[in-house]
Structure formats: C-alpha cells, structure tokens
Tab-separated table of C-alpha atoms in Angstrom:
chain	number	residue	atom	x	y	z
A	247	MET	CA	-0.009	0.103	-0.250
A	248	ASP	CA	2.995	2.461	0.505
A	249	ARG	CA	3.489	2.229	-3.198
A	250	LEU	CA	0.095	3.295	-4.087
A	251	ARG	CA	-0.406	7.008	-5.784
A	252	LEU	CA	-3.637	8.358	-5.780
A	253	ALA	CA	-4.910	11.146	-8.276
A	254	VAL	CA	-7.760	13.533	-6.993
A	255	LEU	CA	-9.500	16.286	-9.051
A	256	ARG	CA	-10.930	19.382	-7.052
A	257	ARG	CA	-11.985	22.799	-7.852
A	258	ARG	CA	-11.233	25.891	-6.082
A	259	ALA	CA	-11.792	29.602	-6.957
A	260	GLY	CA	-13.165	28.532	-10.453
A	261	VAL	CA	-9.962	26.369	-11.180
A	262	TYR	CA	-9.589	22.672	-11.205
A	263	ARG	CA	-6.529	21.218	-9.644
A	264	ILE	CA	-5.176	17.771	-9.732
A	265	SER	CA	-3.515	16.647	-6.885
A	266	THR	CA	-1.621	13.302	-5.851
A	267	VAL	CA	-0.984	11.595	-2.625
A	268	THR	CA	0.850	8.570	-1.550
A	269	ALA	CA	0.289	6.585	1.403
A	270	LYS	CA	1.425	8.389	4.788
A	271	ALA	CA	2.267	11.398	2.657
A	272	THR	CA	1.287	15.014	2.207
A	273	PRO	CA	-1.109	15.600	-0.851
A	274	GLU	CA	0.741	17.553	-3.796
A	275	VAL	CA	-0.857	19.481	-6.377
A	276	LEU	CA	0.254	18.554	-9.989
A	277	PHE	CA	-1.952	20.494	-12.365
A	278	PRO	CA	-2.188	23.460	-12.927
A	279	ARG	CA	1.872	23.651	-12.997
A	280	ASP	CA	1.642	27.099	-11.587
A	281	CYS	CA	-0.220	25.644	-8.592
A	282	ARG	CA	2.353	23.309	-7.663
A	283	GLY	CA	3.295	23.468	-3.910
A	284	GLU	CA	-0.273	24.770	-2.840
A	285	GLU	CA	-2.142	22.978	-0.336
A	286	LEU	CA	-5.117	20.489	-1.644
A	287	PRO	CA	-8.340	22.429	-2.028
A	288	ALA	CA	-11.270	21.620	0.382
A	289	GLU	CA	-13.742	19.332	-1.197
A	290	PRO	CA	-16.725	21.822	-2.344
A	291	ALA	CA	-20.357	20.836	-1.695
A	292	ILE	CA	-22.028	20.438	-5.138
A	293	ALA	CA	-25.988	19.858	-5.550
A	294	VAL	CA	-27.454	18.740	-8.937
A	295	GLY	CA	-30.817	17.947	-7.805
A	296	GLY	CA	-30.085	14.209	-6.759
A	297	LYS	CA	-32.462	11.399	-8.371
A	298	THR	CA	-34.237	14.463	-10.120
A	299	ALA	CA	-31.347	15.434	-12.286
A	300	THR	CA	-31.089	14.211	-15.610
A	301	LEU	CA	-28.259	12.205	-16.994
A	302	THR	CA	-26.622	14.994	-18.782
A	303	GLU	CA	-26.753	17.120	-15.646
A	304	ARG	CA	-25.091	14.424	-13.506
A	305	LEU	CA	-22.280	13.651	-16.184
A	306	ARG	CA	-21.375	17.476	-16.688
A	307	ILE	CA	-19.962	17.600	-12.986
A	308	ASP	CA	-18.129	13.937	-13.361
A	309	ASP	CA	-14.580	14.487	-11.557
A	310	ALA	CA	-13.378	11.142	-12.701
A	311	VAL	CA	-9.557	11.120	-13.885
A	312	ALA	CA	-7.730	8.455	-15.417
A	313	TRP	CA	-3.845	7.562	-15.197
A	314	SER	CA	-2.087	6.491	-18.255
A	315	PRO	CA	-0.849	2.846	-18.135
A	316	ASP	CA	2.657	3.789	-17.793
A	317	GLY	CA	1.830	6.260	-15.187
A	318	ALA	CA	3.390	9.221	-17.117
A	319	LYS	CA	0.124	11.154	-17.899
A	320	ILE	CA	-3.038	11.863	-16.258
A	321	ALA	CA	-6.478	12.763	-18.407
A	322	PHE	CA	-8.881	14.931	-16.152
A	323	ARG	CA	-11.708	17.471	-16.799
A	324	GLY	CA	-10.543	21.244	-16.865
A	325	GLY	CA	-7.115	22.282	-16.481
A	326	ASP	CA	-5.358	25.419	-18.013
A	327	CYS	CA	-7.811	25.233	-20.967
A	328	GLU	CA	-10.496	26.796	-18.766
A	329	SER	CA	-8.879	30.244	-18.951
A	330	VAL	CA	-10.105	30.022	-22.689
A	331	TYR	CA	-13.057	27.712	-22.981
A	332	ASP	CA	-16.153	27.122	-20.758
A	333	ALA	CA	-15.421	23.165	-20.460
A	334	CYS	CA	-12.684	20.998	-21.693
A	335	LEU	CA	-10.660	17.949	-21.053
A	336	SER	CA	-7.097	18.008	-20.382
A	337	VAL	CA	-4.160	15.354	-20.562
A	338	GLY	CA	-1.382	16.404	-18.392
A	339	THR	CA	2.350	15.209	-18.310
A	340	VAL	CA	3.074	14.395	-14.682
A	341	ALA	CA	6.918	15.069	-15.039
A	342	THR	CA	6.533	18.570	-16.591
A	343	GLY	CA	3.359	19.461	-15.684
A	344	GLY	CA	2.439	20.337	-19.111
A	345	GLU	CA	-1.124	20.180	-20.331
A	346	GLN	CA	-2.566	19.385	-23.568
A	347	ALA	CA	-6.554	20.141	-24.024
A	348	VAL	CA	-7.660	17.263	-26.221
A	349	ALA	CA	-11.531	18.426	-26.195
A	350	ALA	CA	-13.096	21.861	-25.464
A	351	TYR	CA	-16.470	23.643	-25.600
A	352	GLY	CA	-17.505	27.356	-25.655
A	353	GLY	CA	-15.374	30.546	-25.472
A	354	GLY	CA	-12.549	31.275	-27.710
A	355	SER	CA	-13.645	30.839	-31.608
A	356	LEU	CA	-16.307	27.749	-30.450
A	357	GLN	CA	-19.901	28.869	-30.219
A	358	ASN	CA	-20.986	25.287	-28.933
A	359	ARG	CA	-21.659	24.137	-25.445
A	360	GLY	CA	-21.062	20.733	-23.867
A	361	PHE	CA	-18.523	18.495	-21.884
A	362	ALA	CA	-15.869	15.587	-22.083
A	363	VAL	CA	-15.751	13.557	-19.089
A	364	VAL	CA	-14.948	10.333	-17.476
A	365	PRO	CA	-11.720	9.448	-19.385
A	366	GLY	CA	-10.508	5.815	-19.789
A	367	TRP	CA	-7.034	4.662	-21.326
A	368	ARG	CA	-6.618	1.590	-23.378
A	369	SER	CA	-4.007	-0.723	-21.464
A	370	ASP	CA	-1.275	-0.059	-24.156
A	371	GLY	CA	-1.872	3.707	-23.614
A	372	GLN	CA	-2.493	4.279	-27.375
A	373	ARG	CA	-6.022	5.359	-27.051
A	374	LEU	CA	-7.985	7.490	-24.672
A	375	SER	CA	-11.856	7.398	-24.463
A	376	TRP	CA	-14.164	9.999	-23.029
A	377	THR	CA	-18.041	10.357	-22.585
A	378	ALA	CA	-18.936	13.799	-24.473
A	379	TYR	CA	-21.912	15.927	-25.112
A	380	GLN	CA	-22.449	18.883	-27.265
A	381	GLU	CA	-24.946	21.628	-28.066
A	382	GLY	CA	-24.099	23.092	-31.361
A	383	GLU	CA	-24.687	26.291	-32.999
A	384	THR	CA	-27.331	24.776	-34.970
A	385	ALA	CA	-29.553	21.946	-34.385
A	386	ALA	CA	-27.731	19.930	-36.708
A	387	GLN	CA	-24.898	20.039	-34.639
A	388	ASN	CA	-25.983	18.701	-31.356
A	389	GLU	CA	-24.576	15.552	-30.442
A	390	PRO	CA	-26.403	13.495	-27.452
A	391	VAL	CA	-24.162	11.913	-24.881
A	392	HIS	CA	-21.887	9.742	-26.971
A	393	LEU	CA	-18.240	7.999	-26.757
A	394	VAL	CA	-15.278	9.717	-28.210
A	395	GLU	CA	-12.033	7.697	-28.931
A	396	TYR	CA	-9.011	9.548	-29.522
A	397	ASP	CA	-5.478	8.633	-30.784
A	398	PRO	CA	-2.826	10.598	-28.691
A	399	ALA	CA	-0.207	10.081	-31.394
A	400	THR	CA	-2.254	11.429	-34.443
A	401	ARG	CA	-4.773	13.581	-32.179
A	402	VAL	CA	-7.689	12.029	-34.475
A	403	LYS	CA	-10.892	11.554	-32.772
A	404	ARG	CA	-13.935	9.385	-33.797
A	405	THR	CA	-17.156	8.587	-32.172
A	406	VAL	CA	-17.662	5.011	-31.139
A	407	GLY	CA	-20.697	3.239	-29.770
A	408	GLY	CA	-24.054	4.171	-30.042
A	409	VAL	CA	-26.241	7.330	-28.919
A	410	GLY	CA	-26.132	7.491	-24.875
A	411	ASP	CA	-23.404	5.303	-24.400
A	412	ARG	CA	-20.895	6.219	-21.793
A	413	GLU	CA	-18.201	5.480	-19.550
A	414	MET	CA	-16.103	3.008	-21.526
A	415	ALA	CA	-13.712	0.438	-19.968
A	416	TYR	CA	-11.410	-1.178	-22.721
A	417	THR	CA	-11.248	-5.105	-22.784
A	418	ASP	CA	-8.659	-5.101	-25.334
A	419	SER	CA	-7.698	-3.192	-28.613
A	420	THR	CA	-10.843	-4.244	-30.316
A	421	HIS	CA	-13.671	-4.112	-27.634
A	422	GLY	CA	-14.941	-1.982	-24.757
A	423	LEU	CA	-17.535	-2.210	-22.121
A	424	VAL	CA	-19.957	0.833	-21.774
A	425	THR	CA	-22.850	1.667	-20.145
A	426	GLY	CA	-25.870	2.002	-22.494
A	427	GLN	CA	-29.471	1.770	-22.746
A	428	TYR	CA	-31.325	-1.440	-23.451
A	429	ARG	CA	-34.907	-2.587	-22.622
A	430	GLY	CA	-35.599	0.857	-20.970
A	431	HIS	CA	-32.593	0.164	-18.374
A	432	SER	CA	-28.943	0.765	-17.990
A	433	TRP	CA	-26.908	-2.067	-19.370
A	434	VAL	CA	-23.323	-2.977	-19.531
A	435	MET	CA	-22.782	-3.252	-23.159
A	436	MET	CA	-19.953	-4.948	-25.203
A	437	VAL	CA	-19.029	-2.589	-27.988
A	438	GLY	CA	-16.993	-3.580	-31.137
A	439	LEU	CA	-14.690	-0.768	-31.976
A	440	ALA	CA	-13.867	-1.839	-35.704
A	441	ASP	CA	-17.255	-2.838	-36.539
A	442	GLY	CA	-19.687	-0.681	-34.283
A	443	SER	CA	-21.414	-3.651	-33.066
A	444	ARG	CA	-23.263	-3.359	-29.775
A	445	THR	CA	-23.907	-6.561	-27.495
A	446	PRO	CA	-25.984	-6.624	-24.227
A	447	PHE	CA	-23.950	-8.076	-21.431
A	448	ARG	CA	-25.786	-7.762	-18.280
A	449	GLU	CA	-27.903	-4.956	-16.529
A	450	GLY	CA	-25.860	-2.374	-14.547
A	451	SER	CA	-23.651	0.437	-15.344
A	452	GLN	CA	-19.922	2.043	-14.858
A	453	PRO	CA	-18.170	-1.160	-15.934
A	454	SER	CA	-14.645	-1.863	-14.883
A	455	VAL	CA	-12.090	-4.341	-16.336
A	456	ARG	CA	-9.592	-6.462	-14.752
A	457	ALA	CA	-7.892	-9.472	-16.470
A	458	ILE	CA	-8.113	-12.936	-15.165
A	459	ARG	CA	-4.809	-14.732	-14.511
C-alpha cells in the first residue's frame, strides 16, 4: 500500500486542480503547473438535484480522472484550457506539468456548449476515450451523450458505440464495455470498436475491467 499513488480532482476559485497523494504522505498539487506547492483544496459541496437530475446534468460535473497505463500522464476534466473555454478535457504530463487540451467547448472561437468527462485509457496507452455531449450552434450540430475515442499520437478523434453510450472500459484493442440503454434500463454493453457492434452483456452501469490470470 505504501507504493500506491492516488490522483484527485478538486475545484477551488473556479480552477480545477489535480492532486496526488501517496500512502502516509502529504498531498501534492500537480496541475495546473503554476499551482504546484499549494495545499490541497477543500472538497466543495455540489448539488445537482439528486435523483431528479438528468443524466446530462449528472455527467456534466463528473470528476473522474484516469492515469495512463505507464503512469506518465493523467487525463482530467478542466485544466489551463479553462482560461479560454467554458469546459474542456486535458491530458497532463506528470513529470513536466505540461497540459494538452484534447476536447473543448465554448469560449475562444467555439460557439458550442458541452462537456467531455470520464476519461479512460486503453491498456497499451495508445487510445484514450471519454464521454461527451455537445449543443452546437445549430440543431444539426447537436450531439447527445456519446463516446469519443482519441489517438494521442495523431490527435485524431472518432465517435464509437451508439447514442447514449458512456463510461467505456477497454477490454482489449478491439472491444470495450460501456454503459448504454437496453430494454428501458441501463445495461453494460460490449461494443466492437472496429465494426460498431453493440451486444448486451448484463444489466448495470459503470463497468470496470480486470484481466483474469
């Protein structure tokens, strides 16, 4: 347990901060880089209407973060990009504190609204996915809750899965488990990343994958 390192996303004064802490150690702010050395912000109280909140409202404030498999990067909501955009998703490099915005909404030249949350890495670190939503300038540009897959090497993005799919956990390079809608309920679905197939797995949500050895 002494070798574990935990990443935590918190917001203070309108700025998201990524902090890490190891067992028996003092928390350390990593992102934004200029905030390194600061104390860990207090946990804010956020209310979104409880059970009456819509799926979009609940997802919009999801603070899930994701370590890359090699531990060199962290994907998280917010970051330095929030000085330009209304909402964004960043990938931060732990060693340098550098950040790259991989998704952004509103602000700058963008006339849309939306969010990118719940990032997740493929086990080889060659792909990153997240749950996204967009209200465009026109109705034709609206994108309901959906999944985006991103190639960090080429910065190419693509939509995977179906409308309403979210919270993907990769099983391998060709498939992922997602939360989707089936028979009027939330189901864990197996999604084929190459052919777009969607196969009901079992009723539930927020899948997490671990290899059996």
